[in-house]
Amino acid sequence: MPPHPDPAEISLQQVLEALVDPVRRQIVRELHAAGEDLRCGVIDLPVSKSTATHHFNVLREAGLIRQYYVGTSRMNALRRDEVERAFPGLLALVAADTPSGAQLSGVG
Amino acid sequence: MPPHPDPAEISLQQVLEALVDPVRRQIVRELHAAGEDLRCGVIDLPVSKSTATHHFNVLREAGLIRQYYVGTSRMNALRRDEVERAFPGLLALVAADTPSGAQLSGVG
DNA sequence: GGCTTGGTTCGATGGCTGTCGTACGATGGG
DNA sequence: CCCATCGTACGACAGCCATCGAACCAAGCC
């Protein structure tokens, strides 16, 4: 399994590059909401398998998730504490975001 | 002067797209550090004038700064409170960032 | 009026990245 | 062993975006 960056090596630049993509924010949101590690497959992404792999890689290289194998499945773990320590409040912003811009409950 | 988005219309997507560029984060940092509105010219950017104009536009359209004319100069104001209300802690993350990755005082 | 300063607009360009399909690899079940 | 499942690796492609230079405009000053 390719290397994970040390907590101290996580850069804001790379984290922002990772989080600027809506698909990758969706992954982070679902991991955050689930509260547990998830296999790649259980996250329903609007892209092909190869593209999904790409997105998971970007998140891992940015230091946002940790990946490990379980059988033929790859598990994904949100690096909550480390990210929170490096960038306080960042995960909360992503988690609170509403992809379809439906944050206005009284819309319509 | 082109329109500024309402505070309620500021989207995380657009804000991240704005902040993912190092030049634009530099602008935000300097506005944050200055604590007052700054003319475009006083921020020393590593790009040409036309590119700088582009970056200021992106920041304005994302809702991060407010722009108004003073004579032939364009003033830039960080929309602190509105951004803070929409995305708590985000400005602090950008402000605390060290572009050259020199945040580790005890490195070596 | 003419010059300088400060910034915008336009068009072109290069590189990056998100996307896909296909082929491949590994694990586990019958 | 054969096959299904889950994910990776590779190569190709399209679209976007940061960048620049040159031309332009507006305000102030002498």
Tab-separated table of C-alpha atoms (C1' of nucleotides) in Angstrom:
chain	number	residue	atom	x	y	z
A	1	MET	CA	0.000	0.000	0.000
A	2	PRO	CA	1.401	3.377	-0.984
A	3	PRO	CA	2.685	5.598	1.780
A	4	HIS	CA	0.630	7.865	3.988
A	5	PRO	CA	2.015	11.276	4.883
A	6	ASP	CA	2.969	12.029	8.455
A	7	PRO	CA	0.585	14.280	10.311
A	8	ALA	CA	3.218	17.014	10.357
A	9	GLU	CA	3.636	16.840	6.619
A	10	ILE	CA	0.037	17.536	5.782
A	11	SER	CA	-0.040	20.815	3.893
A	12	LEU	CA	-2.956	23.155	3.520
A	13	GLN	CA	-2.245	23.357	-0.176
A	14	GLN	CA	-2.634	19.646	-0.676
A	15	VAL	CA	-5.641	19.402	1.599
A	16	LEU	CA	-7.414	22.162	-0.292
A	17	GLU	CA	-6.543	20.569	-3.613
A	18	ALA	CA	-8.106	17.388	-2.308
A	19	LEU	CA	-11.216	19.000	-0.883
A	20	VAL	CA	-11.949	21.234	-3.850
A	21	ASP	CA	-13.396	18.289	-5.722
A	22	PRO	CA	-17.052	17.588	-4.894
A	23	VAL	CA	-16.641	13.841	-5.249
A	24	ARG	CA	-13.814	13.818	-2.743
A	25	ARG	CA	-15.776	16.002	-0.332
A	26	GLN	CA	-18.612	13.508	-0.637
A	27	ILE	CA	-16.252	10.735	0.393
A	28	VAL	CA	-15.053	12.750	3.375
A	29	ARG	CA	-18.629	13.610	4.340
A	30	GLU	CA	-19.751	10.001	4.225
A	31	LEU	CA	-16.772	8.821	6.223
A	32	HIS	CA	-17.435	11.565	8.729
A	33	ALA	CA	-21.121	10.752	8.978
A	34	ALA	CA	-20.562	7.003	9.184
A	35	GLY	CA	-18.235	7.359	12.119
A	36	GLU	CA	-16.467	4.180	11.080
A	37	ASP	CA	-14.168	2.925	8.356
A	38	LEU	CA	-15.834	2.193	5.046
A	39	ARG	CA	-14.979	0.045	2.077
A	40	CYS	CA	-14.624	1.939	-1.197
A	41	GLY	CA	-17.589	0.115	-2.600
A	42	VAL	CA	-20.190	1.162	-0.060
A	43	ILE	CA	-19.808	4.811	-0.978
A	44	ASP	CA	-21.970	5.426	-3.995
A	45	LEU	CA	-20.017	7.800	-6.201
A	46	PRO	CA	-21.175	9.266	-9.518
A	47	VAL	CA	-17.982	8.165	-11.262
A	48	SER	CA	-16.414	5.013	-12.598
A	49	LYS	CA	-14.383	2.625	-10.488
A	50	SER	CA	-11.062	3.833	-11.827
A	51	THR	CA	-11.964	7.426	-11.141
A	52	ALA	CA	-13.053	6.494	-7.643
A	53	THR	CA	-9.687	4.862	-7.026
A	54	HIS	CA	-8.055	8.061	-8.175
A	55	HIS	CA	-10.075	10.152	-5.732
A	56	PHE	CA	-9.282	7.876	-2.814
A	57	ASN	CA	-5.623	8.104	-3.692
A	58	VAL	CA	-5.722	11.880	-3.714
A	59	LEU	CA	-7.376	11.908	-0.310
A	60	ARG	CA	-4.803	9.511	1.063
A	61	GLU	CA	-1.869	11.449	-0.341
A	62	ALA	CA	-3.264	14.625	1.136
A	63	GLY	CA	-3.329	12.951	4.526
A	64	LEU	CA	-7.088	13.054	4.944
A	65	ILE	CA	-7.760	9.325	4.975
A	66	ARG	CA	-5.912	6.172	5.845
A	67	GLN	CA	-6.267	3.049	3.743
A	68	TYR	CA	-5.695	-0.592	4.565
A	69	TYR	CA	-6.680	-3.868	3.023
A	70	VAL	CA	-9.246	-6.283	4.352
A	71	GLY	CA	-9.350	-9.242	2.045
A	72	THR	CA	-9.850	-7.875	-1.437
A	73	SER	CA	-11.500	-4.756	-0.101
A	74	ARG	CA	-9.785	-1.525	0.725
A	75	MET	CA	-10.966	0.120	3.893
A	76	ASN	CA	-10.945	3.876	4.256
A	77	ALA	CA	-10.555	5.638	7.573
A	78	LEU	CA	-10.946	9.339	8.076
A	79	ARG	CA	-7.930	10.710	9.912
A	80	ARG	CA	-10.105	12.813	12.166
A	81	ASP	CA	-7.806	13.679	14.996
A	82	GLU	CA	-4.758	14.360	12.907
A	83	VAL	CA	-6.628	16.550	10.460
A	84	GLU	CA	-8.410	18.316	13.272
A	85	ARG	CA	-5.124	19.048	14.973
A	86	ALA	CA	-3.572	20.372	11.776
A	87	PHE	CA	-6.599	22.302	10.547
A	88	PRO	CA	-9.125	22.864	13.317
A	89	GLY	CA	-12.675	23.088	12.089
A	90	LEU	CA	-11.940	22.050	8.533
A	91	LEU	CA	-13.659	18.685	8.701
A	92	ALA	CA	-16.669	20.292	10.310
A	93	LEU	CA	-16.975	22.677	7.389
A	94	VAL	CA	-16.914	19.843	4.902
A	95	ALA	CA	-19.259	17.717	6.971
A	96	ALA	CA	-21.763	20.540	7.335
A	97	ASP	CA	-21.780	21.295	3.626
A	98	THR	CA	-24.820	20.419	1.530
A	99	PRO	CA	-23.720	19.382	-1.953
A	100	SER	CA	-26.881	20.408	-3.770
A	101	GLY	CA	-27.014	23.802	-2.156
A	102	ALA	CA	-30.121	22.844	-0.194
A	103	GLN	CA	-28.997	24.308	3.099
A	104	LEU	CA	-31.985	26.646	3.145
A	105	SER	CA	-34.674	24.622	4.865
A	106	GLY	CA	-37.347	27.083	3.822
A	107	VAL	CA	-36.509	26.960	0.130
A	108	GLY	CA	-39.340	26.765	-2.373
B	1	MET	CA	-18.234	47.381	-10.207
B	2	PRO	CA	-19.357	43.794	-10.777
B	3	PRO	CA	-21.699	42.292	-8.237
B	4	HIS	CA	-20.817	40.800	-4.905
B	5	PRO	CA	-22.632	37.679	-3.768
B	6	ASP	CA	-24.961	37.813	-0.791
B	7	PRO	CA	-23.584	36.240	2.352
B	8	ALA	CA	-26.201	33.483	2.086
B	9	GLU	CA	-25.106	32.655	-1.428
B	10	ILE	CA	-21.515	31.951	-0.595
B	11	SER	CA	-20.883	28.303	-1.389
B	12	LEU	CA	-18.192	26.090	0.012
B	13	GLN	CA	-17.429	24.900	-3.483
B	14	GLN	CA	-16.684	28.381	-4.732
B	15	VAL	CA	-14.784	29.360	-1.620
B	16	LEU	CA	-12.569	26.298	-1.905
B	17	GLU	CA	-12.004	26.933	-5.583
B	18	ALA	CA	-10.899	30.415	-4.640
B	19	LEU	CA	-8.667	29.389	-1.771
B	20	VAL	CA	-6.974	26.504	-3.537
B	21	ASP	CA	-4.767	28.947	-5.409
B	22	PRO	CA	-1.692	30.005	-3.429
B	23	VAL	CA	-1.721	33.498	-4.882
B	24	ARG	CA	-5.275	34.025	-3.738
B	25	ARG	CA	-4.502	32.665	-0.294
B	26	GLN	CA	-1.642	35.129	-0.107
B	27	ILE	CA	-4.079	37.945	-0.821
B	28	VAL	CA	-6.422	36.721	1.878
B	29	ARG	CA	-3.551	36.336	4.322
B	30	GLU	CA	-2.266	39.836	3.739
B	31	LEU	CA	-5.721	41.338	4.043
B	32	HIS	CA	-6.214	39.378	7.228
B	33	ALA	CA	-2.865	40.413	8.657
B	34	ALA	CA	-3.249	44.042	7.655
B	35	GLY	CA	-6.563	44.329	9.430
B	36	GLU	CA	-7.598	47.067	7.022
B	37	ASP	CA	-8.584	47.453	3.396
B	38	LEU	CA	-5.727	47.364	0.923
B	39	ARG	CA	-5.259	48.608	-2.609
B	40	CYS	CA	-4.438	45.919	-5.140
B	41	GLY	CA	-1.049	47.456	-5.705
B	42	VAL	CA	0.277	47.229	-2.172
B	43	ILE	CA	0.068	43.446	-2.200
B	44	ASP	CA	3.178	42.165	-3.867
B	45	LEU	CA	2.092	39.214	-5.977
B	46	PRO	CA	4.353	36.985	-8.090
B	47	VAL	CA	2.142	37.424	-11.136
B	48	SER	CA	1.419	40.014	-13.770
B	49	LYS	CA	-1.125	42.792	-13.315
B	50	SER	CA	-3.739	41.122	-15.459
B	51	THR	CA	-3.400	37.884	-13.572
B	52	ALA	CA	-3.683	39.756	-10.301
B	53	THR	CA	-6.920	41.330	-11.493
B	54	HIS	CA	-8.175	37.862	-12.278
B	55	HIS	CA	-7.363	36.609	-8.794
B	56	PHE	CA	-9.084	39.534	-7.097
B	57	ASN	CA	-12.146	38.893	-9.235
B	58	VAL	CA	-12.256	35.254	-8.230
B	59	LEU	CA	-12.030	36.194	-4.568
B	60	ARG	CA	-14.799	38.733	-4.956
B	61	GLU	CA	-17.077	36.355	-6.839
B	62	ALA	CA	-16.529	33.735	-4.174
B	63	GLY	CA	-17.680	36.251	-1.573
B	64	LEU	CA	-14.385	36.444	0.257
B	65	ILE	CA	-13.556	40.076	-0.404
B	66	ARG	CA	-15.404	43.263	-1.162
B	67	GLN	CA	-14.106	45.731	-3.722
B	68	TYR	CA	-14.740	49.436	-4.172
B	69	TYR	CA	-13.055	52.204	-6.022
B	70	VAL	CA	-11.051	55.022	-4.508
B	71	GLY	CA	-9.929	57.269	-7.290
B	72	THR	CA	-8.145	55.079	-9.802
B	73	SER	CA	-7.355	52.499	-7.170
B	74	ARG	CA	-9.425	49.513	-6.239
B	75	MET	CA	-9.668	48.817	-2.564
B	76	ASN	CA	-10.043	45.310	-1.243
B	77	ALA	CA	-11.789	44.462	2.002
B	78	LEU	CA	-11.809	41.035	3.572
B	79	ARG	CA	-15.389	40.026	4.377
B	80	ARG	CA	-14.357	38.693	7.753
B	81	ASP	CA	-17.618	38.481	9.612
B	82	GLU	CA	-19.666	37.120	6.748
B	83	VAL	CA	-17.120	34.469	5.875
B	84	GLU	CA	-16.640	33.591	9.511
B	85	ARG	CA	-20.357	33.147	9.931
B	86	ALA	CA	-20.660	30.960	6.844
B	87	PHE	CA	-17.495	28.930	7.418
B	88	PRO	CA	-16.257	29.239	10.988
B	89	GLY	CA	-12.525	28.886	11.311
B	90	LEU	CA	-11.783	28.941	7.623
B	91	LEU	CA	-10.079	32.321	7.567
B	92	ALA	CA	-8.017	31.337	10.577
B	93	LEU	CA	-6.735	28.299	8.718
B	94	VAL	CA	-5.675	30.384	5.766
B	95	ALA	CA	-4.207	33.087	7.964
B	96	ALA	CA	-2.189	30.585	9.956
B	97	ASP	CA	-0.781	28.892	6.901
B	98	THR	CA	2.851	29.321	6.013
B	99	PRO	CA	3.267	29.315	2.253
B	100	SER	CA	6.812	27.962	2.232
B	101	GLY	CA	6.023	25.159	4.642
B	102	ALA	CA	8.189	26.662	7.370
B	103	GLN	CA	5.704	26.168	10.158
B	104	LEU	CA	7.968	23.782	12.044
B	105	SER	CA	10.114	26.003	14.217
B	106	GLY	CA	12.105	23.125	15.578
B	107	VAL	CA	12.866	21.457	12.292
B	108	GLY	CA	16.298	19.981	11.675
C	1	DG	C1'	-3.399	69.286	-23.023
C	2	DG	C1'	-0.129	65.754	-21.972
C	3	DC	C1'	1.984	62.517	-18.742
C	4	DT	C1'	1.905	59.119	-15.053
C	5	DT	C1'	-0.200	55.791	-12.209
C	6	DG	C1'	-3.278	51.973	-11.317
C	7	DG	C1'	-6.088	48.634	-13.011
C	8	DT	C1'	-9.145	46.274	-16.680
C	9	DT	C1'	-10.172	43.651	-20.901
C	10	DC	C1'	-9.196	40.602	-24.492
C	11	DG	C1'	-7.265	36.694	-26.856
C	12	DA	C1'	-4.007	33.065	-26.823
C	13	DT	C1'	-1.581	29.391	-24.694
C	14	DG	C1'	0.145	25.627	-21.759
C	15	DG	C1'	-0.380	22.520	-18.227
C	16	DC	C1'	-2.944	20.152	-15.019
C	17	DT	C1'	-6.641	17.040	-13.659
C	18	DG	C1'	-10.952	14.609	-13.703
C	19	DT	C1'	-12.865	11.196	-16.541
C	20	DC	C1'	-13.285	6.852	-18.852
C	21	DG	C1'	-12.463	1.959	-20.759
C	22	DT	C1'	-9.851	-1.863	-20.752
C	23	DA	C1'	-6.777	-4.957	-18.976
C	24	DC	C1'	-4.865	-6.724	-14.910
C	25	DG	C1'	-4.287	-8.564	-9.884
C	26	DA	C1'	-5.744	-10.481	-5.669
C	27	DT	C1'	-9.008	-12.633	-2.565
C	28	DG	C1'	-12.535	-15.820	-1.449
C	29	DG	C1'	-16.393	-19.372	-2.551
C	30	DG	C1'	-18.044	-23.543	-4.651
D	1	DC	C1'	-9.621	-25.310	-10.497
D	2	DC	C1'	-13.004	-21.830	-12.085
D	3	DC	C1'	-15.393	-17.960	-11.337
D	4	DA	C1'	-17.122	-13.758	-9.144
D	5	DT	C1'	-15.972	-9.666	-6.600
D	6	DC	C1'	-13.344	-5.707	-5.548
D	7	DG	C1'	-10.163	-2.687	-6.652
D	8	DT	C1'	-5.681	-1.062	-9.307
D	9	DA	C1'	-2.777	0.429	-13.357
D	10	DC	C1'	-2.360	2.372	-17.656
D	11	DG	C1'	-3.142	5.235	-21.592
D	12	DA	C1'	-6.006	8.568	-23.783
D	13	DC	C1'	-8.813	12.549	-23.902
D	14	DA	C1'	-11.397	16.857	-22.832
D	15	DG	C1'	-12.106	20.819	-20.371
D	16	DC	C1'	-10.726	24.114	-17.344
D	17	DC	C1'	-7.762	27.624	-15.345
D	18	DA	C1'	-3.662	30.294	-14.356
D	19	DT	C1'	-0.748	32.942	-16.953
D	20	DC	C1'	0.927	36.442	-20.031
D	21	DG	C1'	1.286	40.620	-23.242
D	22	DA	C1'	-0.730	44.269	-25.416
D	23	DA	C1'	-4.142	47.561	-25.804
D	24	DC	C1'	-7.167	50.342	-23.341
D	25	DC	C1'	-9.479	53.380	-19.787
D	26	DA	C1'	-10.016	56.527	-15.795
D	27	DA	C1'	-8.254	59.683	-12.399
D	28	DG	C1'	-5.114	62.935	-10.917
D	29	DC	C1'	-1.360	66.251	-11.585
D	30	DC	C1'	1.549	69.780	-13.714
